[in-house]
Amino acid sequence: VFPFELGLLDFNGTVQDDLEITLQSVREIFMKLTGSCPVLTENSFREEITLHYADFFEKYGIHKNRKAEGDAIRKKYFRKHANGDLLFTGVKEAVSELFQHMDLGIVSGDVQGFVSERLEHLGILQFFDTVHDGVSEKMDIFKKILHAYELAPYTVFYVDDGPEGIEAANALGIFSIAFVHNKSYCHEKRILAAKPKIVIRSFLELIPALKNLTPH
């Protein structure tokens, strides 16, 4: 049915609709650790943030050696405030169908050890064979996953809402899919500049798009 043996997904801004609450948690981190917060809107946050959160915080006065403190504040904030269903529309339906045909995994830069907790809260942990979080270099994790599963890159797809993961997937020959939407962690131009193989604007489009691909 699908020309893939493994599907990999980013988490923040791809599976979980969390740009707004992440921005709120970032403000909380600054207030707790420095007593003040830089002026950040969703738009300016998109411009600033990258996979390397530590660099962003250091720019505004929170040294990298305080990362563990920031991570603890983030987790506490999410546990208190992220109580609703933050799944993007169509995610649960898509992963539950894909789960019947292939292994699935998460590759995320979110706090190490926290994504599995969030997946369980969202009711979809059972669909994922592997969860890699706390990732700073997605290229390295992709290589490890390919080796562990003994798979050729073209038998794997990866969905992300940011350019770094798309570029890493492309470099290895993994089939890259950009999830472009108005709650993404980066602007559309940036992710399209990374040259994803295909673009979806809703997870409702993922299954039909994958089924339309020519088998290898």
CSV table of C-alpha atoms in Angstrom, one decimal:
chain,number,residue,atom,x,y,z
A,1,VAL,CA,0.0,0.0,0.0
A,2,PHE,CA,2.8,2.4,0.9
A,3,PRO,CA,6.3,2.5,-0.6
A,4,PHE,CA,8.0,2.9,2.8
A,5,GLU,CA,9.0,0.7,5.7
A,6,LEU,CA,9.5,3.4,8.3
A,7,GLY,CA,7.9,6.8,8.9
A,8,LEU,CA,9.6,9.4,11.0
A,9,LEU,CA,7.9,12.6,12.4
A,10,ASP,CA,9.1,15.7,14.1
A,11,PHE,CA,7.1,16.5,17.2
A,12,ASN,CA,6.7,20.2,18.1
A,13,GLY,CA,4.8,22.0,15.4
A,14,THR,CA,4.3,18.8,13.4
A,15,VAL,CA,2.5,16.4,15.7
A,16,GLN,CA,1.7,18.7,18.5
A,17,ASP,CA,0.2,22.1,17.9
A,18,ASP,CA,2.3,23.9,20.5
A,19,LEU,CA,3.8,27.1,19.1
A,20,GLU,CA,1.6,29.3,21.3
A,21,ILE,CA,2.2,27.4,24.6
A,22,THR,CA,5.9,27.0,23.8
A,23,LEU,CA,6.2,30.8,23.5
A,24,GLN,CA,4.4,31.1,26.8
A,25,SER,CA,6.7,28.6,28.4
A,26,VAL,CA,9.7,30.5,27.0
A,27,ARG,CA,8.5,33.7,28.7
A,28,GLU,CA,8.1,31.8,31.9
A,29,ILE,CA,11.7,30.5,31.7
A,30,PHE,CA,13.0,34.1,31.2
A,31,MET,CA,10.9,35.4,34.1
A,32,LYS,CA,12.0,32.6,36.5
A,33,LEU,CA,15.7,32.7,35.6
A,34,THR,CA,16.3,36.4,34.8
A,35,GLY,CA,13.4,38.3,36.2
A,36,SER,CA,12.6,39.8,32.8
A,37,CYS,CA,11.7,38.7,29.3
A,38,PRO,CA,12.6,40.0,25.9
A,39,VAL,CA,9.7,41.2,23.8
A,40,LEU,CA,8.6,38.1,21.8
A,41,THR,CA,5.7,37.7,19.5
A,42,GLU,CA,4.9,34.5,17.6
A,43,ASN,CA,6.4,36.2,14.5
A,44,SER,CA,9.6,37.3,16.1
A,45,PHE,CA,9.9,34.0,17.9
A,46,ARG,CA,9.7,32.2,14.6
A,47,GLU,CA,12.5,34.4,13.3
A,48,GLU,CA,14.7,33.7,16.3
A,49,ILE,CA,14.2,30.1,17.3
A,50,THR,CA,16.1,27.2,15.7
A,51,LEU,CA,16.7,23.6,16.7
A,52,HIS,CA,19.3,24.8,19.1
A,53,TYR,CA,17.2,26.3,21.9
A,54,ALA,CA,20.3,26.9,24.0
A,55,ASP,CA,21.8,29.4,21.6
A,56,PHE,CA,18.5,31.4,21.6
A,57,PHE,CA,18.4,31.6,25.4
A,58,GLU,CA,22.1,32.5,25.6
A,59,LYS,CA,21.5,35.4,23.2
A,60,TYR,CA,19.2,36.8,25.8
A,61,GLY,CA,21.2,36.1,28.9
A,62,ILE,CA,20.5,32.6,30.0
A,63,HIS,CA,23.8,30.6,29.8
A,64,LYS,CA,23.8,27.1,28.4
A,65,ASN,CA,24.8,25.7,31.8
A,66,ARG,CA,21.3,26.6,33.0
A,67,LYS,CA,19.6,24.5,30.3
A,68,ALA,CA,18.4,21.9,32.9
A,69,GLU,CA,16.7,24.6,34.9
A,70,GLY,CA,15.0,25.9,31.8
A,71,ASP,CA,13.9,22.4,30.7
A,72,ALA,CA,12.4,21.7,34.2
A,73,ILE,CA,10.4,25.0,33.9
A,74,ARG,CA,9.2,24.0,30.4
A,75,LYS,CA,8.0,20.6,31.5
A,76,LYS,CA,6.3,22.0,34.6
A,77,TYR,CA,4.6,24.7,32.5
A,78,PHE,CA,3.4,22.1,29.9
A,79,ARG,CA,2.1,19.7,32.6
A,80,LYS,CA,0.1,22.5,34.1
A,81,HIS,CA,-1.3,24.3,31.0
A,82,ALA,CA,-1.2,21.8,28.1
A,83,ASN,CA,-4.2,19.9,29.1
A,84,GLY,CA,-6.3,20.1,25.9
A,85,ASP,CA,-6.0,18.1,22.7
A,86,LEU,CA,-3.0,19.7,21.0
A,87,LEU,CA,-2.8,17.2,18.2
A,88,PHE,CA,-3.0,18.7,14.7
A,89,THR,CA,-6.1,17.7,12.8
A,90,GLY,CA,-5.7,14.3,11.2
A,91,VAL,CA,-2.6,13.2,13.1
A,92,LYS,CA,-4.2,10.4,15.1
A,93,GLU,CA,-6.0,9.1,12.0
A,94,ALA,CA,-2.8,9.2,9.9
A,95,VAL,CA,-0.5,7.5,12.4
A,96,SER,CA,-3.1,4.8,13.4
A,97,GLU,CA,-3.4,3.8,9.7
A,98,LEU,CA,0.4,4.0,9.0
A,99,PHE,CA,1.0,1.9,12.1
A,100,GLN,CA,-0.7,-1.0,10.4
A,101,HIS,CA,1.7,-1.0,7.5
A,102,MET,CA,5.1,0.2,8.9
A,103,ASP,CA,7.1,1.2,11.9
A,104,LEU,CA,6.9,4.8,13.1
A,105,GLY,CA,9.2,7.0,15.1
A,106,ILE,CA,9.6,10.5,16.5
A,107,VAL,CA,12.8,12.6,16.1
A,108,SER,CA,12.5,15.8,18.2
A,109,GLY,CA,14.6,18.5,19.7
A,110,ASP,CA,12.2,18.8,22.7
A,111,VAL,CA,13.4,18.1,26.2
A,112,GLN,CA,15.0,14.6,26.5
A,113,GLY,CA,12.6,12.1,28.0
A,114,PHE,CA,9.6,14.4,27.7
A,115,VAL,CA,8.1,13.6,24.3
A,116,SER,CA,7.0,10.1,25.3
A,117,GLU,CA,5.1,11.6,28.2
A,118,ARG,CA,3.4,14.1,25.8
A,119,LEU,CA,2.6,11.3,23.3
A,120,GLU,CA,1.0,9.3,26.0
A,121,HIS,CA,-1.0,12.3,27.1
A,122,LEU,CA,-2.1,12.8,23.5
A,123,GLY,CA,-3.2,9.2,23.2
A,124,ILE,CA,-0.8,8.1,20.4
A,125,LEU,CA,2.3,6.8,22.1
A,126,GLN,CA,1.3,3.2,21.3
A,127,PHE,CA,1.7,3.9,17.6
A,128,PHE,CA,5.4,4.7,17.8
A,129,ASP,CA,8.2,2.1,17.8
A,130,THR,CA,10.9,4.5,18.7
A,131,VAL,CA,11.1,8.0,20.2
A,132,HIS,CA,14.3,10.1,20.0
A,133,ASP,CA,14.1,13.4,21.8
A,134,GLY,CA,16.7,15.9,23.1
A,135,VAL,CA,18.1,15.8,19.5
A,136,SER,CA,20.5,18.6,18.5
A,137,GLU,CA,21.7,17.1,15.2
A,138,LYS,CA,19.0,15.2,13.3
A,139,MET,CA,21.4,14.0,10.7
A,140,ASP,CA,23.2,11.9,13.3
A,141,ILE,CA,19.9,10.4,14.6
A,142,PHE,CA,18.8,9.6,11.1
A,143,LYS,CA,22.0,7.7,10.5
A,144,LYS,CA,21.6,5.7,13.7
A,145,ILE,CA,18.0,4.9,12.9
A,146,LEU,CA,18.9,3.7,9.4
A,147,HIS,CA,21.6,1.5,10.8
A,148,ALA,CA,19.4,0.1,13.6
A,149,TYR,CA,16.6,-0.8,11.2
A,150,GLU,CA,18.9,-1.9,8.4
A,151,LEU,CA,17.0,0.2,6.0
A,152,ALA,CA,17.9,2.0,2.8
A,153,PRO,CA,17.1,5.8,3.1
A,154,TYR,CA,14.6,5.7,0.2
A,155,THR,CA,12.4,3.3,2.3
A,156,VAL,CA,12.0,6.0,5.0
A,157,PHE,CA,10.0,9.2,5.0
A,158,TYR,CA,10.3,12.1,7.4
A,159,VAL,CA,7.7,14.9,8.1
A,160,ASP,CA,8.8,18.2,9.6
A,161,ASP,CA,7.7,21.8,9.9
A,162,GLY,CA,11.2,23.2,9.9
A,163,PRO,CA,14.1,23.3,7.4
A,164,GLU,CA,16.9,21.7,9.4
A,165,GLY,CA,15.3,18.2,9.5
A,166,ILE,CA,14.2,18.5,5.9
A,167,GLU,CA,17.7,19.3,4.8
A,168,ALA,CA,19.2,16.5,6.9
A,169,ALA,CA,16.7,14.0,5.4
A,170,ASN,CA,17.5,15.2,1.9
A,171,ALA,CA,21.2,14.8,2.5
A,172,LEU,CA,20.8,11.2,3.4
A,173,GLY,CA,18.2,10.3,0.7
A,174,ILE,CA,15.3,10.0,3.1
A,175,PHE,CA,12.0,11.1,1.5
A,176,SER,CA,11.2,14.6,3.0
A,177,ILE,CA,7.8,15.9,3.6
A,178,ALA,CA,7.2,19.5,4.7
A,179,PHE,CA,4.2,20.2,6.9
A,180,VAL,CA,3.4,23.9,6.1
A,181,HIS,CA,0.8,25.7,8.2
A,182,ASN,CA,0.3,29.0,10.1
A,183,LYS,CA,1.3,27.5,13.4
A,184,SER,CA,4.7,26.3,12.2
A,185,TYR,CA,7.9,27.1,14.0
A,186,CYS,CA,9.3,28.8,10.9
A,187,HIS,CA,8.1,30.8,7.9
A,188,GLU,CA,6.9,29.0,4.8
A,189,LYS,CA,9.7,30.4,2.6
A,190,ARG,CA,12.3,28.9,4.9
A,191,ILE,CA,11.0,25.4,4.8
A,192,LEU,CA,10.3,25.5,1.1
A,193,ALA,CA,13.8,26.7,0.5
A,194,ALA,CA,15.0,23.4,2.1
A,195,LYS,CA,13.5,21.7,-0.9
A,196,PRO,CA,11.2,19.0,0.6
A,197,LYS,CA,10.1,16.3,-1.8
A,198,ILE,CA,6.4,17.1,-1.2
A,199,VAL,CA,4.4,19.6,0.8
A,200,ILE,CA,1.3,18.9,2.9
A,201,ARG,CA,-0.8,21.6,4.6
A,202,SER,CA,-2.8,19.2,6.7
A,203,PHE,CA,-2.3,15.7,8.0
A,204,LEU,CA,-5.5,14.8,6.3
A,205,GLU,CA,-3.4,15.0,3.1
A,206,LEU,CA,-0.6,12.7,4.3
A,207,ILE,CA,-2.1,9.3,3.6
A,208,PRO,CA,-3.4,10.2,0.1
A,209,ALA,CA,0.0,11.7,-0.8
A,210,LEU,CA,1.9,8.7,0.3
A,211,LYS,CA,-0.4,6.3,-1.5
A,212,ASN,CA,0.1,8.3,-4.7
A,213,LEU,CA,3.8,7.8,-4.7
A,214,THR,CA,5.4,5.3,-7.1
A,215,PRO,CA,6.8,2.2,-5.4
A,216,HIS,CA,10.5,1.9,-5.4
